[in-house]
Coordinates of C-alpha atoms in Angstrom, one line a residue:
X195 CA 235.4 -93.2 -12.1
X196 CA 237.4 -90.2 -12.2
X197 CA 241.5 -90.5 -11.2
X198 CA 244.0 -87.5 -10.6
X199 CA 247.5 -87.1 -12.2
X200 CA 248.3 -89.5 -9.2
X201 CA 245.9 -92.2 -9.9
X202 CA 244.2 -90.8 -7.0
X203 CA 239.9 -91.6 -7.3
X204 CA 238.0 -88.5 -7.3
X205 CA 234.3 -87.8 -6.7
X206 CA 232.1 -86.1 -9.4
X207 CA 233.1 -82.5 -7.7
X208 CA 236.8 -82.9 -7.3
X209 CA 236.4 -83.8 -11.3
X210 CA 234.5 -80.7 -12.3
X211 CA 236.8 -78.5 -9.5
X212 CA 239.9 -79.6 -12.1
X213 CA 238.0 -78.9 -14.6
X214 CA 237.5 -75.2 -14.1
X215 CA 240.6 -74.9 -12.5
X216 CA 242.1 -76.0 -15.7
X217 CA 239.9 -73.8 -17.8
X218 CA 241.1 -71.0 -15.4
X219 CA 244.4 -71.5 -16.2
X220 CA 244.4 -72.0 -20.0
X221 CA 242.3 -68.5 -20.1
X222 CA 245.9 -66.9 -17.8
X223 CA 248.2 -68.6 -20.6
X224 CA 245.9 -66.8 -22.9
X225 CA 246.1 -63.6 -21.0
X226 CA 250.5 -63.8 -20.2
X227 CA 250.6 -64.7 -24.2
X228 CA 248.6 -61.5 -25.3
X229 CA 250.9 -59.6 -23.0
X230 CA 253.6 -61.0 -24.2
X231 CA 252.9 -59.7 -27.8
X232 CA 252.1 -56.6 -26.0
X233 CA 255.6 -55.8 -25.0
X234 CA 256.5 -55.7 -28.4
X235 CA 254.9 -52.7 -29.1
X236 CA 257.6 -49.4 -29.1
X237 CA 254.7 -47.3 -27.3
X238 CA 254.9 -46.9 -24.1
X239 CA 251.2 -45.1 -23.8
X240 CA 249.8 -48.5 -25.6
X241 CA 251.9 -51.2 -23.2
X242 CA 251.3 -49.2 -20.1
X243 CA 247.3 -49.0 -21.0
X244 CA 246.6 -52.8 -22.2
X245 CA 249.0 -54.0 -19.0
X246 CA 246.5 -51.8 -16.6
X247 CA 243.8 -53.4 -18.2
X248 CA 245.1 -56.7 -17.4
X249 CA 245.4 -55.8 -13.4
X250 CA 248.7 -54.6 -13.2
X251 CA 249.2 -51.9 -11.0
X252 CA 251.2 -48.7 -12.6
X253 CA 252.1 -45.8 -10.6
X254 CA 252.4 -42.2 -11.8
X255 CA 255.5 -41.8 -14.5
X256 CA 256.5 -45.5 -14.0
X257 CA 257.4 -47.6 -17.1
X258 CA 257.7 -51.2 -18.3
X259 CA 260.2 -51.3 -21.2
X260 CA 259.7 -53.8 -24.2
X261 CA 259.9 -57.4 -24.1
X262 CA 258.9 -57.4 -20.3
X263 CA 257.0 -60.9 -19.2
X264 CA 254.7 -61.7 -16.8
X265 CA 253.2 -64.4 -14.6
X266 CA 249.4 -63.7 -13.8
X267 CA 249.4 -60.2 -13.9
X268 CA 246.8 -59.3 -11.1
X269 CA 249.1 -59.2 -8.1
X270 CA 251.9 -56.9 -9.9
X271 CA 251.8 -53.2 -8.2
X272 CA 254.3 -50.6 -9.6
X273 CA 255.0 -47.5 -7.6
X274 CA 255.8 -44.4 -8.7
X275 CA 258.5 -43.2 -11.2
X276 CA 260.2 -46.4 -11.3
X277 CA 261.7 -48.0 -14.3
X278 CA 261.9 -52.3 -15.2
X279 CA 264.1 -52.5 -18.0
X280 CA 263.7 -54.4 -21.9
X281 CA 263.3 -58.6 -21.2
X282 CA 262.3 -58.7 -17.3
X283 CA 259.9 -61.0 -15.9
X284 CA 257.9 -60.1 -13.6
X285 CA 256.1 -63.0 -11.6
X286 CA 252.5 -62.4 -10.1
X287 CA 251.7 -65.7 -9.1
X288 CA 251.8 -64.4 -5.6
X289 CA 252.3 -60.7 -4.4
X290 CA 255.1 -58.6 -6.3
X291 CA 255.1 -55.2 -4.8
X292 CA 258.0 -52.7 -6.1
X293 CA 258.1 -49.5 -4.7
X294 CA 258.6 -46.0 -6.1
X295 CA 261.9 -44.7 -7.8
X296 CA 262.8 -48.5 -8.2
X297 CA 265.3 -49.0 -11.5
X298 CA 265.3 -52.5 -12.6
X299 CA 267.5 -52.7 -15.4
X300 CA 267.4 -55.5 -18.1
X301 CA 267.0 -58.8 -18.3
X302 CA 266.2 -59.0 -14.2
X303 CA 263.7 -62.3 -13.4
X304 CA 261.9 -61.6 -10.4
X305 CA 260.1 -64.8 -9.2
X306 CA 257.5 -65.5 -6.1
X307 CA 257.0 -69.1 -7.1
X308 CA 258.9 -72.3 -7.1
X309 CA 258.6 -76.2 -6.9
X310 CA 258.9 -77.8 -4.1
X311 CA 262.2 -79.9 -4.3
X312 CA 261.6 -82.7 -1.4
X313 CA 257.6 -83.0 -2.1
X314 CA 257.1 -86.7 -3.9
X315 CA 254.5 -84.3 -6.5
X316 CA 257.7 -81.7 -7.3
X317 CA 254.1 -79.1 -6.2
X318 CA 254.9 -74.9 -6.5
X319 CA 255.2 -72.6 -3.5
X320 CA 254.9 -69.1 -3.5
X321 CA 255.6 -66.5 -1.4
X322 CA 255.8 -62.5 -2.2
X323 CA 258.6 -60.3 -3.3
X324 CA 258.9 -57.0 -1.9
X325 CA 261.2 -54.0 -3.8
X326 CA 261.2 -51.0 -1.5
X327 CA 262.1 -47.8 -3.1
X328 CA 265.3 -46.4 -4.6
X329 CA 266.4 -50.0 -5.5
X330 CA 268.7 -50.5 -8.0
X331 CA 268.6 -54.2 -9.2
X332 CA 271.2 -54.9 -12.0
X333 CA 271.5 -56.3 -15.5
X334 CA 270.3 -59.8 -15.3
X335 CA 270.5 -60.7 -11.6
X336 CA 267.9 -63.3 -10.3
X337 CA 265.6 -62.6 -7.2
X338 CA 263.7 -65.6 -5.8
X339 CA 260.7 -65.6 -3.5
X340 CA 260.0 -64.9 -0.4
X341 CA 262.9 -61.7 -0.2
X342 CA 262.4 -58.6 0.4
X343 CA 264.9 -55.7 -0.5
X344 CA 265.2 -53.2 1.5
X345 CA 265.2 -49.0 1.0
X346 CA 268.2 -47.9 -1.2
X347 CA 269.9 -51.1 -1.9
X348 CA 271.7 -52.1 -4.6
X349 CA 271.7 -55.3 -6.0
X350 CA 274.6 -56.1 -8.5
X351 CA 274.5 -57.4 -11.8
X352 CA 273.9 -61.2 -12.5
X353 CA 272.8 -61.6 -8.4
X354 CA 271.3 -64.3 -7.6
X355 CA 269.0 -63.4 -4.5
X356 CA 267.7 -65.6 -1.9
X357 CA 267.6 -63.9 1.2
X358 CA 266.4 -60.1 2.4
X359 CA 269.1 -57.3 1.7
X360 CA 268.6 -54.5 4.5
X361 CA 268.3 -51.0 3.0
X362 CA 270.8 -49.6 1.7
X363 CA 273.2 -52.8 0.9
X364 CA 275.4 -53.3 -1.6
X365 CA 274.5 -57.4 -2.5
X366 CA 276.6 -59.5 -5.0
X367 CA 277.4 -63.0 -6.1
X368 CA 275.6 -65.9 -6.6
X369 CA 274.0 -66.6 -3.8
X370 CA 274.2 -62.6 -2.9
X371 CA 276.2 -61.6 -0.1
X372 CA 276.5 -58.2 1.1
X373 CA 279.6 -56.6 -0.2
X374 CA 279.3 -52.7 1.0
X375 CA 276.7 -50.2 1.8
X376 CA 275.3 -47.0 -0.2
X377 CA 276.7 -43.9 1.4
X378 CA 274.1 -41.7 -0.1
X379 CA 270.8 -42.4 2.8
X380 CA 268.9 -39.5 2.0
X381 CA 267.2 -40.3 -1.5
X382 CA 264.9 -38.1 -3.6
X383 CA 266.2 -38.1 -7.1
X384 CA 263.7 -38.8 -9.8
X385 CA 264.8 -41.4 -12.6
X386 CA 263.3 -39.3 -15.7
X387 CA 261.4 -39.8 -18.6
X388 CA 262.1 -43.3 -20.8
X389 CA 263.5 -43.7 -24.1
X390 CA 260.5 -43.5 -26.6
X391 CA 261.4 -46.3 -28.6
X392 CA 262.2 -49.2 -25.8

């Protein structure tokens, strides 16, 4: 007789359904672990090839600076000429969609998955994070899942997000609150080339 974490019986094809499952996910740890020695590579051209190889989606000029992390890289899709700065994570265990001319600068954690608090088996939830462009997110702020930020917005360092931000917002504190709004609406600069050793 087969039991569950729970000490819950299962039939012959709930057992082999773990199994797989399992299998599944010791193959991702595999995956997030080569990735991780991938982003300590100082080539851009090398990270930006293996991590489009592993599903990530990369727009034109966009770049992933060293150190970066990821969660199940196959729902990760980077506009255009957008920048995510040395020691991010980036979670893909549901949709993470940032737009183009996004600058995330370092140490940012962007997660779309969390445990459930009041469920008696602590289980995850996920929900996607949305980045529309010309965001700025700063130096080590925190966005959690389920928000979306909207056009233009600026999210202030060491944030810690938990709700949408409308476009163009200024958001800080911990939770972030809106504090002030970008004067500047009509956006169409271009964040440049990266530093060819980060």
């Amino acid at each position: 007789m087969f039991k569950d974490k729970t000490g819950r019986s299962l039939s012959f094809s709930e057992f082999l359904d773990k199994v797989i499952n399992r299998i599944k996910a010791v193959l991702l740890e595999f995956e997030v672990f080569l990735l991780h020695l991938t982003g300590c590579v100082p080539s851009h051209l090398f990270r930006k090839t293996i991590y489009r190889i592993s599903g990530i989606k990369i727009g034109k000029g966009s770049t992933i600076h060293m150190f970066a992390r990821f969660y199940n890289p196959v729902n990760i899709k980077i506009g255009n000429d957008s920048i995510i700065g040395e020691f991010c994570v980036l979670d893909g265990r549901d949709k993470l969609i940032i737009g183009d001319h996004v600058d995330i600068a370092s140490g940012v954690l962007i997660y779309n998955s969390e445990h459930n608090i009041n469920d008696e088996n602590f289980t995850a939830t996920t929900e996607k994070v949305v980045i529309e462009d010309y965001v700025f997110v700063g130096p080590r702020a925190i966005i959690l899942p389920g928000v979306t930020i909207g056009k233009g917005a600026v999210i202030a360092a060491g944030a810690v997000v938990t709700k949408d931000i409308p476009p163009f917002a200024i958001a800080a504190g911990v939770p972030a609150k809106i504090i002030g709004e970008r004067k500047l609406k009509k956006l169409n600069y271009r964040l440049g080339r990266p530093a060819l050793f980060r």
